[in-house]
Short mmCIF file of C-alpha atoms in Angstrom, two decimals:
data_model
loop_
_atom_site.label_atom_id
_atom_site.label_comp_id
_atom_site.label_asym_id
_atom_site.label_seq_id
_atom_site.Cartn_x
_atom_site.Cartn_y
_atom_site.Cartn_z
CA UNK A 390 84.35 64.01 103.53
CA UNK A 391 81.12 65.82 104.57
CA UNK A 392 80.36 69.07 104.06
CA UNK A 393 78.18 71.28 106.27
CA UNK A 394 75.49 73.43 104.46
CA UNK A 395 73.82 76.62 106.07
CA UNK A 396 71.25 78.75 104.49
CA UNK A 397 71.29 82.78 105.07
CA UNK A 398 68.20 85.00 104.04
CA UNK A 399 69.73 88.26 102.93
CA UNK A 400 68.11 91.56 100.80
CA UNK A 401 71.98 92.02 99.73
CA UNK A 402 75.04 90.28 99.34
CA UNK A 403 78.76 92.17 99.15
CA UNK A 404 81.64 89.91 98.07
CA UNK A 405 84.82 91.12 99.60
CA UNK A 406 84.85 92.39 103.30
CA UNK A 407 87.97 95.43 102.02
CA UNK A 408 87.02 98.78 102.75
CA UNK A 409 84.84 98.98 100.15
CA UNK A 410 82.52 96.14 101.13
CA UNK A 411 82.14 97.65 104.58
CA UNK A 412 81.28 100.67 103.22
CA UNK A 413 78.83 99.55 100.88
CA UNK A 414 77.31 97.46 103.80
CA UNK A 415 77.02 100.32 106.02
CA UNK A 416 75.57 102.72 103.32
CA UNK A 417 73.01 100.38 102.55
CA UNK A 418 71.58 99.77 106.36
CA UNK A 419 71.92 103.81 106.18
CA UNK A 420 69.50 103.73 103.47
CA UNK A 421 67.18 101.34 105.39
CA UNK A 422 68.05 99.58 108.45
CA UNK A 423 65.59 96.81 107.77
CA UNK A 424 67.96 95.50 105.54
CA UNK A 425 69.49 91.90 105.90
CA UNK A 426 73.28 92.61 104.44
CA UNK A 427 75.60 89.37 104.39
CA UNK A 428 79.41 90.44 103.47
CA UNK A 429 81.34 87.08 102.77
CA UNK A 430 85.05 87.09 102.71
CA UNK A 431 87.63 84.63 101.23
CA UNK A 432 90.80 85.59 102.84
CA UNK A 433 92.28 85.09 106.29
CA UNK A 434 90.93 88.13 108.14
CA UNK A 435 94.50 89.12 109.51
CA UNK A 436 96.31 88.45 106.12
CA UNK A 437 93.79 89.54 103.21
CA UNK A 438 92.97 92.77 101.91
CA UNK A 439 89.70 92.91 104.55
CA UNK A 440 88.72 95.68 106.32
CA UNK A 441 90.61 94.72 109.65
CA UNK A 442 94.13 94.71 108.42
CA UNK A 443 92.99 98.07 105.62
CA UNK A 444 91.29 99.74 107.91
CA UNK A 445 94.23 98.97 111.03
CA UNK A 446 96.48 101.21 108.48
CA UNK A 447 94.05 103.87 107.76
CA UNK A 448 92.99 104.46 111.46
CA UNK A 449 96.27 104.42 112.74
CA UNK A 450 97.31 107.08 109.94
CA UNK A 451 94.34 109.26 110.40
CA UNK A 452 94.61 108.78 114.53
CA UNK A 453 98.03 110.04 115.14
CA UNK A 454 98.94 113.18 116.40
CA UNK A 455 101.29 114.80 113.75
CA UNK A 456 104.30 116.15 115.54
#
């Protein structure tokens, strides 16, 4: 079995693409937007705790009229 390598040039690195990841990421290019930020991820993006399923809850929540 081969494995494919890539190389990424990055300032910073964030493990774990959850709602705190993304906010760290966005903070930083905030602080300078010359930054190279590289979030990696382990889980499925539908299925882990990332930002897309965490942040699908939150939105929702905060989005909807309250009767």
């Amino acid at each position: 079995m081969t494995m494919e390598t890539r190389m990424i040039q990055a300032d910073i690195v964030i493990i774990g693409g959850g709602s705190a990841g993304c906010m760290a990421a966005i903070r930083a290019l905030e602080v300078n937007p010359d930054l190279r930020v590289v979030i990696f991820e382990k889980g499925d993006i539908n299925y882990s705790g990332s930002i897309a399923r965490g942040m699908a809850g939150a939105m929702t929540r905060s989005l909807t009229p309250r009767a």
